[in-house]
Short mmCIF file of C-alpha atoms and ligand atoms in Angstrom, two decimals:
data_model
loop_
_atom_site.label_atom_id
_atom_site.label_comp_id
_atom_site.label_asym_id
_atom_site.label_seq_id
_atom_site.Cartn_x
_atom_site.Cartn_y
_atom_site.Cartn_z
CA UNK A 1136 -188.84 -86.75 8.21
CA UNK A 1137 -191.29 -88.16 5.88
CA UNK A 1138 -190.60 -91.75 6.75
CA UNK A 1139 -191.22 -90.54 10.32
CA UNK A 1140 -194.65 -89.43 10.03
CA UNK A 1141 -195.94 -91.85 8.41
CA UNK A 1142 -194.78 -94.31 10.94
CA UNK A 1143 -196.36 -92.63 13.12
CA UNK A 1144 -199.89 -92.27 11.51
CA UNK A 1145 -199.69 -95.70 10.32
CA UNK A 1146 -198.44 -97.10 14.14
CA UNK A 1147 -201.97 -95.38 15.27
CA UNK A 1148 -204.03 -97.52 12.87
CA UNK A 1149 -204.36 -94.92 9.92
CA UNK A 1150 -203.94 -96.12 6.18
CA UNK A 1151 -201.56 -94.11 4.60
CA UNK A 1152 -200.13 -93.09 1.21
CA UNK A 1153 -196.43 -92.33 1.10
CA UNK A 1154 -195.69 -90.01 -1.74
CA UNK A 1155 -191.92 -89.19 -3.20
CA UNK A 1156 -191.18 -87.49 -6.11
CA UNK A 1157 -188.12 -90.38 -7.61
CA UNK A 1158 -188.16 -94.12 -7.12
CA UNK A 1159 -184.76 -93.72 -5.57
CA UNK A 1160 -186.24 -91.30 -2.79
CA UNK A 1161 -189.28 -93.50 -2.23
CA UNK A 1162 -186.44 -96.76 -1.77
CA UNK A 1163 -184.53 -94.47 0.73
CA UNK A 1164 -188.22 -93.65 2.36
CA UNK A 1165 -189.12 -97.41 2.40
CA UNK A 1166 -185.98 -98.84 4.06
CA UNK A 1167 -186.12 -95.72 6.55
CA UNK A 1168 -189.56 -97.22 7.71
CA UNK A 1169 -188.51 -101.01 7.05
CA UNK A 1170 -185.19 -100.26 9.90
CA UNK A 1171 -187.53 -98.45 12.32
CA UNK A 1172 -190.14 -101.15 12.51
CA UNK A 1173 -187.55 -104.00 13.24
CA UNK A 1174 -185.52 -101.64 15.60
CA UNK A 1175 -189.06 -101.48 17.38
CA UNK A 1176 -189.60 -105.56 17.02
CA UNK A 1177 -185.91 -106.03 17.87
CA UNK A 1178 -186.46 -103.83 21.04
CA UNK A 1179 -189.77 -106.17 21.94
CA UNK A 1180 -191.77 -103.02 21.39
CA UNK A 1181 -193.56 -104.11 18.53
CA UNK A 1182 -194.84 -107.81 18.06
CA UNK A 1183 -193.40 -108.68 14.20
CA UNK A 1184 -197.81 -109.26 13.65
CA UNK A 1185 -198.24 -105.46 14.24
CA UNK A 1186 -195.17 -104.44 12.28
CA UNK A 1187 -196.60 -106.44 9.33
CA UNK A 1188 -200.14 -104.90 10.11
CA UNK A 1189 -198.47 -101.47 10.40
CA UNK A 1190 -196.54 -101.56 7.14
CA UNK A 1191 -199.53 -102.97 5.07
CA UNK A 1192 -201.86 -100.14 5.95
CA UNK A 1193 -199.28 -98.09 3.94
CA UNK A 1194 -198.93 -97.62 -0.08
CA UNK A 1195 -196.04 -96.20 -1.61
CA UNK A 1196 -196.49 -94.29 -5.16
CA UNK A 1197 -194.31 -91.96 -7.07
CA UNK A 1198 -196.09 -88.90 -7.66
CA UNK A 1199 -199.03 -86.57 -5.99
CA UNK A 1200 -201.49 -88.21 -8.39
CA UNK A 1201 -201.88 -91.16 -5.56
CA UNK A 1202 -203.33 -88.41 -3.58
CA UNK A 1203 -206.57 -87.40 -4.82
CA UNK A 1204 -208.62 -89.19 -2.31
CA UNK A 1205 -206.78 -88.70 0.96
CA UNK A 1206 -208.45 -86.77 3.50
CA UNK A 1207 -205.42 -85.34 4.58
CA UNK A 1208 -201.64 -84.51 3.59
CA UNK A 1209 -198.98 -83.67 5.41
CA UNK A 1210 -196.20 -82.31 3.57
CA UNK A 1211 -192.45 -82.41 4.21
CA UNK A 1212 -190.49 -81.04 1.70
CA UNK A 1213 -187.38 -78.89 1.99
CA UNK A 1214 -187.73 -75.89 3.68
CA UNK A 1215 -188.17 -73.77 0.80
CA UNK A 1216 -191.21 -71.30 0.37
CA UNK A 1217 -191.41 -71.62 -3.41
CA UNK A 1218 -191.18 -75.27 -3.58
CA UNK A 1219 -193.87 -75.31 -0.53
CA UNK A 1220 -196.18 -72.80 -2.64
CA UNK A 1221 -195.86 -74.61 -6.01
CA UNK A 1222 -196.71 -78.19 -4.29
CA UNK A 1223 -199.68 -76.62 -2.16
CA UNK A 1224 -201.08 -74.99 -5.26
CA UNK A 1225 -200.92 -78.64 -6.91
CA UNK A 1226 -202.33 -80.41 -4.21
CA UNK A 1227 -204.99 -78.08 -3.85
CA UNK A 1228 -206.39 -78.99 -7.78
CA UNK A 1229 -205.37 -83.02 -6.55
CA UNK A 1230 -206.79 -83.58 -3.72
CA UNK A 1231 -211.09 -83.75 -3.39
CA UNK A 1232 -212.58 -80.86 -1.76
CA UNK A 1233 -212.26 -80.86 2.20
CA UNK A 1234 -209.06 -82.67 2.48
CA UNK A 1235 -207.31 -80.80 4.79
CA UNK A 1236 -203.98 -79.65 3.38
CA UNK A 1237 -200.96 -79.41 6.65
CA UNK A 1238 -197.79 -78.25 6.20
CA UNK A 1239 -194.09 -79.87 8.40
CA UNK A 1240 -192.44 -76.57 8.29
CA UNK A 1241 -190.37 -75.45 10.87
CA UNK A 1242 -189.99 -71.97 9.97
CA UNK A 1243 -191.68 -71.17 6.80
CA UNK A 1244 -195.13 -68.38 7.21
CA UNK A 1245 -197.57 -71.12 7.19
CA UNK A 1246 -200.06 -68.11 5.94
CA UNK A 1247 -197.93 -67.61 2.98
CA UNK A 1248 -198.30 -71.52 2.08
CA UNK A 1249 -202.08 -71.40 2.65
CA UNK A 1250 -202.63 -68.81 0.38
CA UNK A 1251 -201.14 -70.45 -2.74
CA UNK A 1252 -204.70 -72.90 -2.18
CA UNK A 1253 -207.87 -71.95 -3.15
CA UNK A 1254 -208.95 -73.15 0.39
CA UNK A 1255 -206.82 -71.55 2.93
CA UNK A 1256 -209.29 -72.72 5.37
CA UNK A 1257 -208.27 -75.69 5.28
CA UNK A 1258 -204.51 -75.49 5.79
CA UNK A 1259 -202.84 -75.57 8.69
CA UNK A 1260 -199.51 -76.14 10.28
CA UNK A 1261 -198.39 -79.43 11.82
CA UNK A 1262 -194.90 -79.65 13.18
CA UNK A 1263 -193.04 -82.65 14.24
CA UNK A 1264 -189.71 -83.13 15.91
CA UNK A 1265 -187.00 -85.40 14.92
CA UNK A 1266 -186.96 -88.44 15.38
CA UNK A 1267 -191.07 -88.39 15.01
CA UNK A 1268 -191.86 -91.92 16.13
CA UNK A 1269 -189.98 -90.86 19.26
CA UNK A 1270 -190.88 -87.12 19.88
CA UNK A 1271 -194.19 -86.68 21.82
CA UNK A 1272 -194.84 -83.09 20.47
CA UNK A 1273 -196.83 -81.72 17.19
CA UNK A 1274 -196.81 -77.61 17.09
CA UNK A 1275 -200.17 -77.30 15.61
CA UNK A 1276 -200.03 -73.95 13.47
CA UNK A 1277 -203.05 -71.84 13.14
CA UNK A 1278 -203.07 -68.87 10.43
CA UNK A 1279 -205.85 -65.83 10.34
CA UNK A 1280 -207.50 -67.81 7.68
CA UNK A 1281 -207.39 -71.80 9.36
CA UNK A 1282 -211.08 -72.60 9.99
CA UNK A 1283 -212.18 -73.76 13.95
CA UNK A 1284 -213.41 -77.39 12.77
CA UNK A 1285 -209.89 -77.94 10.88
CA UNK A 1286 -207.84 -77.15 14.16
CA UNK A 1287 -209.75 -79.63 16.44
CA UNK A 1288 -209.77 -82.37 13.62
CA UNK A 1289 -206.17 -81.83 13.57
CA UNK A 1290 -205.57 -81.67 17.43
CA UNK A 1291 -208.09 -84.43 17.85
CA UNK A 1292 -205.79 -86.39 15.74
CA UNK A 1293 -202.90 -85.63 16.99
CA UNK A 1294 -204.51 -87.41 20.07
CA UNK A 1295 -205.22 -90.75 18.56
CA UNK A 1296 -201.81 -90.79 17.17
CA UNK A 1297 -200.86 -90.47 20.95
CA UNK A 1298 -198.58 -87.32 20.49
CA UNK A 1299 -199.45 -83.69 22.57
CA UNK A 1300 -200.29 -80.92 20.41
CA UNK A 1301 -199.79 -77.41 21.54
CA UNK A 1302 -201.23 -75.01 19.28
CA UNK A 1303 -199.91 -71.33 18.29
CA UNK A 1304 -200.53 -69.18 15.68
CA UNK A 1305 -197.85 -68.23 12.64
CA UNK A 1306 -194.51 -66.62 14.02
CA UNK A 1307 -191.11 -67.85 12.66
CA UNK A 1308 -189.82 -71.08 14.24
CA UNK A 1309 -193.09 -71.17 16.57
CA UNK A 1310 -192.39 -72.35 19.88
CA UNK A 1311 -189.37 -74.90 20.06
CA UNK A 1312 -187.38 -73.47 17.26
CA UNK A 1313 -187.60 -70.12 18.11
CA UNK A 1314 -185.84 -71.15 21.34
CA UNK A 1315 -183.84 -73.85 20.52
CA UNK A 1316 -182.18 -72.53 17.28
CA UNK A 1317 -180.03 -69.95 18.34
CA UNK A 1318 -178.74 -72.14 21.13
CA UNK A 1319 -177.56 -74.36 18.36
CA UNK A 1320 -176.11 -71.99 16.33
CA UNK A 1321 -174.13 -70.58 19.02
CA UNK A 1322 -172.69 -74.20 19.35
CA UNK A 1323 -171.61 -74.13 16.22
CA UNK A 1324 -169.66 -70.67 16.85
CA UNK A 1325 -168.02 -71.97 19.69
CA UNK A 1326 -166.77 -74.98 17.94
CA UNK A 1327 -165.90 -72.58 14.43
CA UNK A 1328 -164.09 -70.38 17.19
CA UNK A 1329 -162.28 -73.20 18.30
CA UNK A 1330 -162.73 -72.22 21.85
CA UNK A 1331 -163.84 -75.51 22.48
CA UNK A 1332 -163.60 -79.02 21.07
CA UNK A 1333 -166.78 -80.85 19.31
CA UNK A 1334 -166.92 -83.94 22.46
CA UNK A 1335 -165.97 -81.45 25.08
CA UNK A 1336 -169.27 -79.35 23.97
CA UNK A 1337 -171.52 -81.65 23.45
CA UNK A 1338 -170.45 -83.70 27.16
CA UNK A 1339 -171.07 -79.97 28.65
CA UNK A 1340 -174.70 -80.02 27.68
CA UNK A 1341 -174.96 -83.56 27.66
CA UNK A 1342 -174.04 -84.26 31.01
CA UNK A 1343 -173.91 -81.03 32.75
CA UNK A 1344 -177.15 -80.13 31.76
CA UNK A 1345 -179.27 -83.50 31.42
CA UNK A 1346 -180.18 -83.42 27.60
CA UNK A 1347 -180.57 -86.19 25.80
CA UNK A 1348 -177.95 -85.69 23.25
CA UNK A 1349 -175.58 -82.32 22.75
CA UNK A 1350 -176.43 -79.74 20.74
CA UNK A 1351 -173.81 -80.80 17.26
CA UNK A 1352 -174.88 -84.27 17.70
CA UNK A 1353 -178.89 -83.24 17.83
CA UNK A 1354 -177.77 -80.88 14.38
CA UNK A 1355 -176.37 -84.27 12.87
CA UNK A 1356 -179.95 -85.75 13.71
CA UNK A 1357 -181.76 -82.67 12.21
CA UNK A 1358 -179.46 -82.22 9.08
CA UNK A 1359 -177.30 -79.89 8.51
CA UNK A 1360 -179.33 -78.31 5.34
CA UNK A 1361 -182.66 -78.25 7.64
CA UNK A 1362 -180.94 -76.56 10.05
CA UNK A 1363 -179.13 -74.08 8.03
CA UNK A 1364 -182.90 -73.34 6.19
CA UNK A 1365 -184.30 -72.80 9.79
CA UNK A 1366 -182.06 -70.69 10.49
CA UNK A 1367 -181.97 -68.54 7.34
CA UNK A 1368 -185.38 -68.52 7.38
CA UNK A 1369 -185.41 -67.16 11.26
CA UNK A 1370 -182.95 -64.57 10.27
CA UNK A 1371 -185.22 -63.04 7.85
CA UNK A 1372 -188.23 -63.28 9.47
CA UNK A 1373 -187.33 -62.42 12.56
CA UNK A 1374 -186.35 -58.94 11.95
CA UNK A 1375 -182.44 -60.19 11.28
CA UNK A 1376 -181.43 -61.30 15.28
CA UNK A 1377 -178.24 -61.77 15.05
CA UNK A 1378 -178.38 -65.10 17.07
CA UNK A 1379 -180.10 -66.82 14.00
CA UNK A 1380 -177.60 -65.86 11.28
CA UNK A 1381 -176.10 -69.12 10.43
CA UNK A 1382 -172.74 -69.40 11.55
CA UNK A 1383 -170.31 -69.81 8.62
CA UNK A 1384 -168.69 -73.35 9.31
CA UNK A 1385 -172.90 -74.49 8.89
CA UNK A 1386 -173.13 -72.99 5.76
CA UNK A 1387 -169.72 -74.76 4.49
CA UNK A 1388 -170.40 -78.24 5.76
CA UNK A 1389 -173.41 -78.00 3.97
CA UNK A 1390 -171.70 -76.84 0.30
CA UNK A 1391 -169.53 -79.52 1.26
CA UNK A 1392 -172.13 -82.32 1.58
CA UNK A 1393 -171.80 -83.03 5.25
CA UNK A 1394 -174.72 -83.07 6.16
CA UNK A 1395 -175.11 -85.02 9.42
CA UNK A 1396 -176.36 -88.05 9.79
CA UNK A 1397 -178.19 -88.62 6.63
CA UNK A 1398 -175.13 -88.03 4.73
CA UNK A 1399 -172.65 -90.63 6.91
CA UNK A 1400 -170.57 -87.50 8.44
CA UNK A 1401 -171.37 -84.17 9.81
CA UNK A 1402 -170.03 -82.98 12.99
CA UNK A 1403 -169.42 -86.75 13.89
CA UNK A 1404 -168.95 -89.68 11.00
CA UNK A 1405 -171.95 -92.41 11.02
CA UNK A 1406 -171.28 -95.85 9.55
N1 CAA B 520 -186.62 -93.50 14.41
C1 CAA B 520 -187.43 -94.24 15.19
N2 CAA B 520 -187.16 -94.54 16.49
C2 CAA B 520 -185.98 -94.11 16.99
C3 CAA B 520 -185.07 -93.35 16.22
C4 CAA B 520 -185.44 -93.05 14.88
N3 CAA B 520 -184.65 -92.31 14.08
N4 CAA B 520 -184.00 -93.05 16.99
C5 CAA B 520 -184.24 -93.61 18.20
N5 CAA B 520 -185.42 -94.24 18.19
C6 CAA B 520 -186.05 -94.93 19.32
C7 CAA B 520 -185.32 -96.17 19.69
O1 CAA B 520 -185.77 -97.30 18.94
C8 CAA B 520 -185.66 -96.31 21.15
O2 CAA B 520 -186.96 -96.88 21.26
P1 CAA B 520 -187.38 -97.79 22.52
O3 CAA B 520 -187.16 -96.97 23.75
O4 CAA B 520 -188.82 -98.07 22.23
O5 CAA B 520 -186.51 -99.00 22.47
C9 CAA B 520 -185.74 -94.86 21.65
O6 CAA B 520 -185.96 -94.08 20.48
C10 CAA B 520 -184.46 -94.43 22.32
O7 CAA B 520 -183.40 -94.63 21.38
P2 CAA B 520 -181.91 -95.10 21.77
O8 CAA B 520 -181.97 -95.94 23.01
O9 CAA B 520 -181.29 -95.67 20.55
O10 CAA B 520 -181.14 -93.77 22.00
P3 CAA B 520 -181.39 -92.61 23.00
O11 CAA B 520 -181.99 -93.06 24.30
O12 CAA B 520 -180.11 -91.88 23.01
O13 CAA B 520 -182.51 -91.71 22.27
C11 CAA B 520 -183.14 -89.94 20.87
C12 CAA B 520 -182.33 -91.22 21.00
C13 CAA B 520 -184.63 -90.26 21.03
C14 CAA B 520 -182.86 -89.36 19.50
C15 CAA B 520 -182.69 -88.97 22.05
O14 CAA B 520 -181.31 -88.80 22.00
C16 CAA B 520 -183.35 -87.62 21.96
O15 CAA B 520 -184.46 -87.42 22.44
N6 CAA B 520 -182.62 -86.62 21.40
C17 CAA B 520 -183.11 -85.26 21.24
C18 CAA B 520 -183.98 -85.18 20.03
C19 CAA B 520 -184.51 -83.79 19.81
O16 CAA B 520 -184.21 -82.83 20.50
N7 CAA B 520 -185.34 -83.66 18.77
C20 CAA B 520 -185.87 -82.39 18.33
C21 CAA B 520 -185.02 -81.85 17.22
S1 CAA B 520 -185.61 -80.30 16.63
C22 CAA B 520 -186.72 -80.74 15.46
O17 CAA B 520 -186.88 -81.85 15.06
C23 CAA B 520 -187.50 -79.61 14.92
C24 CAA B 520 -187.17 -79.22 13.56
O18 CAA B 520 -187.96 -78.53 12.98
C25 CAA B 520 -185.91 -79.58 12.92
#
């Protein structure tokens, strides 16, 4: 998603630095950006001018050392509490006093992330939705410990980058994935159950129900690993519903590397 959101800061006229942790994972960022932007000039949605003015107000670097003068990060690792609190406690001795440290999780205690910083205060959730160029939302997390003047800088932002913010405090999978999750789980059942086919389940919700895509074909577009994470993570926290444990056939597409769309096959293939 990282390639996402900073298309989307830089398409509202905010320099940005795009951080990976390999060269190989910063190419992969790069060209995710590069096939957005011409999709969007392709489309006539973006004059090939902007694009260029878009992609030159960002800078790529390998590392969090590029980092130290930002004013804010937004982090989107995987969905993994450890990683998140090692990387927050690092950025916290990185970047200058009053950045504002926010946090992509979809299900992780945003409290638990803030409190690996010296400066809790000034860390906050902000939550996109896949793809993030397209999706108008940002779940703006709160904790006990975010200060006032962080949460309207955030939300404020979140207004010149032309999305809608809503914003909740700190409960596992916040608004949208606490709702939407189990839904897509039980998909997945159905299809493990073979009560119904992959196309027939997806037309069902597709069609009879006016989504935009079906429910396997949205987990494709999520990844498979996210969503198994999500839902791990929502089984845990959320006092162990059973509609969040993962359903098994997740958790073996995912030790078997289909992952969706950002692996070429998941429920569907992808050239
Ligand atoms: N990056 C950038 N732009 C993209 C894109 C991407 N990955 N995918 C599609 N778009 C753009 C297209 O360029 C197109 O733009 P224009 O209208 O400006 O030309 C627009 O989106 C529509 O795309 P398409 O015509 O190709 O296809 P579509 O009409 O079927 O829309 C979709 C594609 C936007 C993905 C739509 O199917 C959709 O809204 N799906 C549901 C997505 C959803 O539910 N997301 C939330 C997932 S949950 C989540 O993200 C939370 C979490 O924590 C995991």
């Amino acid at each position: 998603m990282g390639a996402g959101i900073v298309e989307v800061f830089a398409r509202g006229g905010v320099d940005v630095v795009a951080v990976e942790i390999t060269p190989a994972a910063l190419e992969r960022g790069q060209a995710t950006l590069t096939r957005s932007t011409d999709r969007a000039v392709a489309r006539g949605r973006l004059t090939a001018a902007d694009r260029d003015a878009l992609l030159g107000r960002v800078t790529f670097a390998v590392g969090l050392a590029a980092l130290g003068e930002v004013d804010l990060v937004i982090e989107a690792v995987p969905e993994q509490l450890d990683l998140k609190r090692r990387l927050f406690g690092e950025l916290d001795r990185i970047c200058k006093p009053g950045a504002i440290l926010a946090t992509n999780t979809s299900s992780l205690s945003v409290t638990e992330i803030a409190v690996a910083t010296e400066r809790p205060s000034q860390v906050i959730g902000m939550h996109f939705f896949n793809p993030a160029p397209v999706m108008k939302l940002v779940e703006v997390i709160r904790t006990v410990t975010t200060s006032t003047e962080v949460v309207e800088a955030v939300e404020a932002l979140c207004a010149r980058l032309g999305k809608v913010d809503v914003t909740i405090t700190d409960r596992a999978g916040f608004i949208a994935n606490a709702l939407l999750f189990g839904y897509l789980n039980q998909a997945v059942a159905m299809v493990e159950s073979r009560y119904v086919g992959r196309e027939d389940l997806d037309a069902a919700m597709k069609l009879g129900c006016g989504l935009p895509m079906g429910p396997l074909a949205l987990l494709d577009l999520i990844g498979l690993d996210t969503a198994y994470e999500i839902l791990d993570t929502m089984y845990r926290r959320g006092g162990r519903d059973r509609r969040h444990a993962p359903a098994p056939l997740l958790r073996q597409m995912v030790t078997a590397g289909l992952l969706g769309r950002k692996s070429g096959q998941g429920f569907y293939q992808y050239a």
